[in-house]
XYZ file of N, CA, C and O in Angstrom:
476
model
N -32.800 -11.588 26.556
C -32.424 -11.460 25.357
C -31.309 -11.528 25.355
O -30.178 -10.979 25.522
N -30.490 -12.900 23.927
C -29.381 -12.574 23.988
C -29.082 -12.226 22.740
O -29.889 -12.235 21.591
N -28.095 -11.180 22.189
C -28.102 -10.333 21.569
C -26.825 -11.197 20.530
O -25.844 -11.405 20.862
N -26.648 -10.960 19.278
C -25.973 -11.929 18.340
C -24.501 -10.445 17.882
O -25.154 -9.434 18.390
N -23.143 -10.963 17.889
C -22.452 -10.781 17.589
C -22.333 -9.033 16.320
O -22.261 -8.482 16.061
N -22.437 -10.743 15.614
C -22.787 -10.237 13.903
C -24.425 -9.941 13.460
O -24.554 -10.464 12.773
N -24.446 -9.030 13.790
C -25.851 -8.117 13.275
C -26.531 -8.218 11.950
O -24.905 -8.191 10.824
N -27.521 -7.518 10.988
C -27.740 -7.164 9.835
C -26.616 -5.997 9.544
O -25.777 -6.014 8.320
N -26.553 -5.447 10.910
C -25.470 -3.789 10.100
C -23.851 -4.667 9.814
O -23.896 -2.853 9.290
N -23.414 -5.202 10.931
C -22.028 -5.667 10.896
C -21.818 -6.515 9.834
O -20.970 -5.495 9.669
N -22.352 -7.511 9.427
C -22.369 -7.995 8.267
C -22.129 -7.208 7.107
O -21.542 -7.207 5.994
N -23.937 -6.108 7.308
C -23.429 -4.843 5.807
C -21.820 -4.222 6.136
O -21.918 -4.145 5.169
N -21.698 -4.260 7.244
C -20.288 -3.349 6.665
C -18.878 -4.139 6.648
O -18.023 -3.750 6.288
N -19.011 -5.514 6.738
C -17.863 -6.491 6.177
C -18.343 -6.907 5.490
O -17.210 -7.503 4.665
N -18.961 -7.033 4.373
C -18.776 -7.217 3.395
C -17.649 -6.429 2.208
O -17.560 -7.067 1.232
N -17.282 -5.326 2.621
C -16.191 -4.948 1.606
C -14.831 -6.012 1.850
O -14.021 -6.064 1.015
N -15.000 -6.514 2.858
C -13.654 -7.836 3.741
C -14.289 -8.774 2.885
O -12.961 -10.662 2.848
N -15.199 -8.838 3.337
C -15.309 -11.139 2.266
C -15.775 -10.760 0.847
O -15.631 -11.841 0.002
N -16.245 -9.807 -0.148
C -16.162 -9.649 -1.135
C -14.268 -10.614 -1.944
O -14.266 -11.195 -2.409
N -13.331 -9.786 -1.373
C -12.201 -10.551 -1.565
C -12.286 -12.127 -1.009
O -11.045 -12.882 -1.428
N -12.556 -12.129 -0.263
C -12.402 -13.473 0.983
C -13.294 -13.991 -0.279
O -12.113 -15.352 -0.448
N -14.509 -13.940 -1.164
C -14.760 -15.350 -2.069
C -14.249 -15.179 -2.744
O -13.972 -16.697 -3.728
N -13.772 -14.116 -3.463
C -12.127 -14.102 -5.031
C -11.520 -15.207 -4.906
O -11.428 -15.894 -5.797
N -10.294 -14.940 -3.277
C -9.537 -15.636 -3.036
C -10.260 -17.000 -3.102
O -8.816 -18.293 -3.831
N -10.674 -17.523 -1.709
C -11.350 -18.932 -2.371
C -12.125 -19.240 -3.747
O -12.084 -20.862 -4.169
N -12.114 -18.481 -4.760
C -12.787 -18.733 -5.788
C -12.115 -19.752 -6.271
O -11.619 -20.620 -6.735
N -10.517 -18.395 -6.267
C -9.215 -19.223 -6.904
C -8.618 -20.427 -6.578
O -7.978 -21.275 -7.032
N -8.359 -20.180 -5.136
C -8.159 -21.518 -4.409
C -9.063 -22.955 -5.641
O -8.543 -23.573 -5.453
N -9.860 -22.704 -5.469
C -10.869 -23.857 -5.886
C -10.413 -23.715 -7.414
O -10.644 -25.142 -8.125
N -10.853 -22.879 -8.174
C -10.408 -23.486 -9.363
C -8.753 -23.618 -9.245
O -9.295 -24.744 -10.269
N -7.629 -23.174 -8.505
C -6.073 -23.704 -9.471
C -6.846 -25.111 -8.539
O -5.241 -25.910 -9.294
N -7.451 -25.321 -7.414
C -7.146 -26.733 -7.103
C -7.380 -27.770 -8.355
O -7.292 -29.110 -8.748
N -8.937 -27.768 -9.158
C -9.136 -28.693 -10.249
C -9.406 -28.695 -11.150
O -8.922 -29.189 -12.229
N -8.850 -27.256 -11.620
C -8.267 -26.949 -12.969
C -6.639 -26.251 -12.431
O -6.975 -25.054 -12.380
N -5.873 -27.290 -13.103
C -4.771 -26.742 -13.352
C -3.957 -26.524 -14.257
O -3.387 -27.497 -15.255
N -3.987 -25.408 -14.698
C -3.865 -24.804 -15.924
C -2.221 -24.215 -15.978
O -1.326 -24.597 -17.403
N -1.741 -24.465 -15.106
C -0.025 -24.260 -15.294
C 1.016 -25.682 -14.417
O 2.020 -25.723 -14.433
N -0.020 -26.606 -14.574
C 0.787 -27.607 -13.773
C 0.791 -27.963 -12.919
O 1.006 -26.664 -12.197
N 1.292 -29.238 -11.942
C 2.257 -29.445 -10.340
C 3.366 -29.595 -10.584
O 4.010 -30.204 -11.593
N 4.071 -27.975 -10.364
C 5.671 -28.529 -9.174
C 5.780 -28.370 -8.112
O 4.622 -27.089 -7.917
N 6.510 -29.039 -7.320
C 5.752 -28.408 -5.557
C 6.323 -27.257 -5.128
O 5.491 -26.728 -4.753
N 7.294 -26.281 -6.320
C 8.201 -25.278 -5.720
C 6.628 -24.566 -6.094
O 6.840 -23.129 -5.453
N 6.517 -24.067 -7.274
C 5.903 -23.107 -8.061
C 4.502 -23.290 -7.384
O 3.899 -22.023 -6.975
N 4.195 -24.562 -6.800
C 2.129 -24.889 -6.778
C 2.353 -24.209 -5.565
O 1.790 -23.863 -5.545
N 3.725 -24.322 -4.443
C 3.263 -24.692 -3.264
C 3.740 -22.571 -3.056
O 2.560 -21.866 -2.057
N 4.078 -22.164 -3.570
C 4.177 -20.926 -3.331
C 3.142 -20.351 -4.303
O 2.597 -19.162 -3.009
N 1.836 -20.512 -5.778
C 1.092 -20.007 -5.764
C -0.136 -20.038 -4.638
O -0.814 -19.312 -4.802
N -0.607 -21.298 -3.888
C -0.939 -21.688 -3.179
C -0.944 -20.662 -1.765
O -1.386 -20.946 -0.609
N 0.516 -20.736 -1.710
C 1.027 -19.843 -0.161
C 0.357 -18.505 -0.232
O -0.081 -17.775 0.727
N 0.791 -17.850 -1.126
C 0.499 -16.475 -1.960
C -1.547 -16.432 -1.772
O -1.667 -15.404 -2.201
N -2.203 -17.364 -1.725
C -3.370 -17.569 -2.310
C -4.025 -17.791 -0.598
O -4.794 -16.897 -0.069
N -3.717 -18.732 0.186
C -4.260 -19.585 1.550
C -3.204 -18.038 2.328
O -4.491 -17.919 3.304
N -2.475 -17.458 2.164
C -2.447 -16.085 3.532
C -2.840 -15.701 3.904
O -3.006 -15.208 4.522
N -3.135 -14.664 2.533
C -3.868 -13.119 2.335
C -5.080 -13.871 3.008
O -5.808 -13.102 3.702
N -5.961 -15.045 2.412
C -7.254 -15.361 3.163
C -7.632 -15.528 3.968
O -7.844 -15.521 5.104
N -6.169 -16.678 5.179
C -6.232 -16.498 6.290
C -5.929 -15.301 7.442
O -6.860 -14.772 8.191
N -5.178 -14.369 7.098
C -5.158 -13.299 7.408
C -6.368 -12.080 7.690
O -6.435 -11.527 8.242
N -6.607 -12.058 6.252
C -8.310 -11.955 5.967
C -9.407 -12.125 6.353
O -10.316 -10.793 6.932
N -9.351 -13.101 6.493
C -10.306 -13.884 7.464
C -10.573 -13.304 9.201
O -11.375 -12.722 9.778
N -8.928 -13.190 9.401
C -8.622 -13.065 11.071
C -9.353 -11.709 11.367
O -9.648 -11.307 12.002
N -8.607 -10.650 9.903
C -8.890 -9.228 10.114
C -10.662 -8.951 10.136
O -11.072 -8.182 10.796
N -11.343 -9.889 9.464
C -13.137 -8.937 9.364
C -13.347 -10.024 10.123
O -13.915 -9.454 10.900
N -12.753 -11.329 11.075
C -13.903 -10.983 12.628
C -13.199 -9.870 13.170
O -13.937 -10.239 14.612
N -11.979 -9.656 13.336
C -11.676 -8.758 14.497
C -12.387 -7.666 14.210
O -12.836 -6.491 15.254
N -12.339 -6.891 13.064
C -12.956 -5.770 13.265
C -14.803 -6.096 13.190
O -15.159 -4.810 13.553
N -15.221 -7.005 13.191
C -16.890 -7.060 13.273
C -16.912 -7.014 14.717
O -17.727 -6.496 15.264
N -16.158 -7.717 15.622
C -15.699 -7.931 16.622
C -15.402 -6.083 17.512
O -16.196 -5.789 18.370
N -14.979 -5.630 16.976
C -14.811 -4.305 17.060
C -16.079 -3.614 17.011
O -16.535 -3.221 17.367
N -17.252 -3.855 15.749
C -18.774 -2.368 15.180
C -19.135 -2.433 15.941
O -19.618 -2.211 16.514
N -19.125 -4.429 16.784
C -20.506 -4.220 17.352
C -20.034 -3.920 18.709
O -20.850 -3.292 19.922
N -18.782 -3.657 19.060
C -18.561 -3.588 21.031
C -18.861 -2.013 20.191
O -18.808 -1.587 21.562
N -17.876 -1.156 19.691
C -17.771 0.563 19.498
C -20.087 0.394 19.236
O -20.039 1.660 19.779
N -20.527 -0.125 18.952
C -21.653 0.516 18.558
C -22.014 0.486 20.617
O -23.645 0.248 20.321
N -22.079 -1.096 21.058
C -23.359 -1.401 22.605
C -22.112 0.028 23.205
O -23.125 0.651 24.422
N -21.025 0.564 23.636
C -20.667 1.278 24.413
C -20.146 2.335 24.057
O -20.679 3.815 24.630
N -20.185 2.607 22.153
C -19.753 3.798 22.286
C -21.153 5.216 21.852
O -22.304 4.307 21.752
N -21.725 5.836 21.352
C -22.385 7.378 21.285
C -22.668 6.143 19.834
O -22.512 6.957 18.923
N -24.188 6.318 19.477
C -24.348 5.593 18.200
C -25.294 6.834 17.683
O -25.782 7.271 18.234
N -24.664 8.169 16.514
C -25.782 8.393 15.697
C -26.151 7.558 15.145
O -25.817 6.802 13.746
N -27.261 8.647 13.548
C -27.999 8.240 12.612
C -26.982 8.286 11.214
O -25.744 9.219 11.169
N -27.047 7.045 10.167
C -26.296 7.944 9.676
C -26.012 9.010 8.549
O -27.003 9.478 8.341
N -24.503 9.168 8.391
C -23.986 10.382 8.413
C -24.588 11.799 9.454
O -24.007 13.064 8.947
N -25.071 11.286 10.552
C -25.541 12.622 11.651
C -24.164 13.068 12.474
O -24.373 14.008 13.808
N -23.259 12.111 12.463
C -22.084 12.401 13.579
C -21.776 13.322 14.200
O -21.077 14.300 14.345
N -21.291 14.217 12.430
C -20.523 15.427 12.895
C -20.866 16.843 12.202
O -20.513 17.625 12.639
N -21.992 16.438 11.829
C -23.666 17.808 12.051
C -23.300 18.215 13.658
O -23.351 17.347 14.396
N -23.622 19.840 13.848
C -23.341 19.899 14.935
C -24.512 20.427 15.291
O -25.788 20.214 14.879
N -25.219 20.071 17.045
C -26.658 19.792 17.413
C -27.417 18.051 17.088
O -28.408 18.193 17.033
N -26.724 17.473 16.643
C -27.413 16.207 16.345
C -27.484 15.462 17.443
O -26.462 15.106 17.920
N -28.649 14.512 17.929
C -28.603 13.903 18.685
C -28.460 11.806 19.102
O -28.611 11.568 17.648
N -27.878 12.009 19.826
C -27.612 10.254 19.530
C -28.763 10.017 19.420
O -29.896 9.982 20.425
N -28.746 8.354 19.099
C -29.880 7.443 19.073
C -30.775 6.608 20.076
O -31.754 6.554 20.714
N -28.814 6.047 20.606
C -29.497 6.055 22.103
C -29.840 6.864 23.163
O -30.463 5.779 24.815
N -29.660 7.806 22.553
C -30.315 8.658 24.152
C -31.792 8.743 24.091
O -32.849 8.149 24.925
N -32.104 8.615 22.267
C -33.599 8.843 21.837
C -34.293 7.701 22.688
O -35.879 7.697 23.504
N -34.051 6.400 22.509
C -34.490 4.880 23.239
C -34.608 4.788 24.394
O -35.772 4.684 25.147
N -33.794 5.748 24.893
C -32.886 5.650 26.264
C -34.713 6.190 27.327
O -35.050 6.024 28.179
N -35.194 7.540 25.895
C -35.998 8.445 26.979
C -37.360 7.959 26.901
O -38.210 7.753 27.589
N -37.443 7.099 25.925
C -39.316 6.278 25.301
C -39.250 5.370 26.514
O -40.239 5.115 27.204
N -38.110 4.705 26.515
C -38.095 3.497 28.033
C -37.992 3.318 29.004
O -38.873 3.236 30.242
N -37.635 5.019 29.038
C -38.161 5.520 30.654
C -39.058 6.235 30.922
O -40.063 5.985 32.143
N -39.641 6.779 29.390
C -41.552 7.314 29.846
C -42.032 6.225 30.355
O -43.070 6.480 31.304
N -41.984 4.664 29.701
C -42.895 3.996 29.736
C -42.914 2.955 31.051
O -43.718 3.028 31.354
N -41.687 3.411 31.692
C -41.377 2.252 33.228
C -41.693 4.200 34.142
O -42.331 3.464 34.646
N -42.014 5.062 33.754
C -42.343 5.985 34.863
C -43.888 5.859 35.460
O -44.604 6.334 36.519
N -44.201 6.230 33.498
C -45.758 6.811 34.046
C -46.114 5.039 33.620
O -47.123 4.328 32.543
N -47.450 4.269 34.816
C -48.300 3.168 33.979
C -49.093 3.621 33.424
O -50.213 2.182 32.984
N -49.582 4.353 32.685
C -50.791 4.508 32.366
C -51.339 4.120 31.048
O -49.693 3.677 30.332
N -52.695 3.300 30.908
C -52.712 3.058 29.698
C -52.803 3.726 28.748
O -52.160 3.371 27.552
N -53.070 4.861 29.106
C -52.977 5.778 27.402
C -51.712 6.196 26.882
O -50.948 6.117 26.172
N -50.397 6.346 27.911
C -49.307 6.228 27.368
C -48.380 5.089 26.787
O -47.846 5.227 25.662
N -48.588 3.722 27.727
C -48.696 2.956 26.848
C -48.971 2.285 25.665
O -48.785 2.468 23.996
N -50.355 2.521 25.007
C -50.797 2.718 24.479
C -50.139 3.939 22.771
O -50.046 3.637 21.565
N -50.038 4.992 23.653
C -49.383 5.864 21.938
C -47.726 5.420 21.839
O -47.368 5.546 21.227
N -47.511 4.961 23.240
C -45.958 4.310 22.978
C -46.007 3.496 21.826
O -44.907 2.898 20.759
N -47.240 2.182 21.496
C -47.044 1.334 21.277
C -47.396 2.069 19.600
O -46.929 1.406 18.018
N -48.186 3.062 19.136
C -48.282 3.405 18.481
C -47.677 4.358 17.058
O -46.966 4.196 16.795
N -46.580 4.492 18.184
C -44.841 5.197 17.775
C -44.217 4.307 17.153
O -42.967 4.505 16.276
N -44.053 2.876 17.515
C -43.073 2.479 17.020
C -43.252 1.262 15.944
O -44.022 1.501 15.809
């Protein structure tokens, strides 16, 4: 089964960058259709440059951040939210690894049913 790069948690982390992207896009569209300052090549060009350049850079930064977040979740140790600095906290991936290891070792029907009840 193929995993998606931007799952629900990653997109939730990236909403911090998506809100300013939506605001910048709103102003680009607003200044395109409702032109309150008139159109002059120098001032309008500068205005659109100051809107579109940060939009493109922030979109690239958001994409790269999403790739980094997804990659760190796959490679690094993942803790429950707020538990990374707590002494004695166990990583989440070890818990799921133990459950799958138990299921693979014992083929008893009781063990499979017990694992299904806890899942």
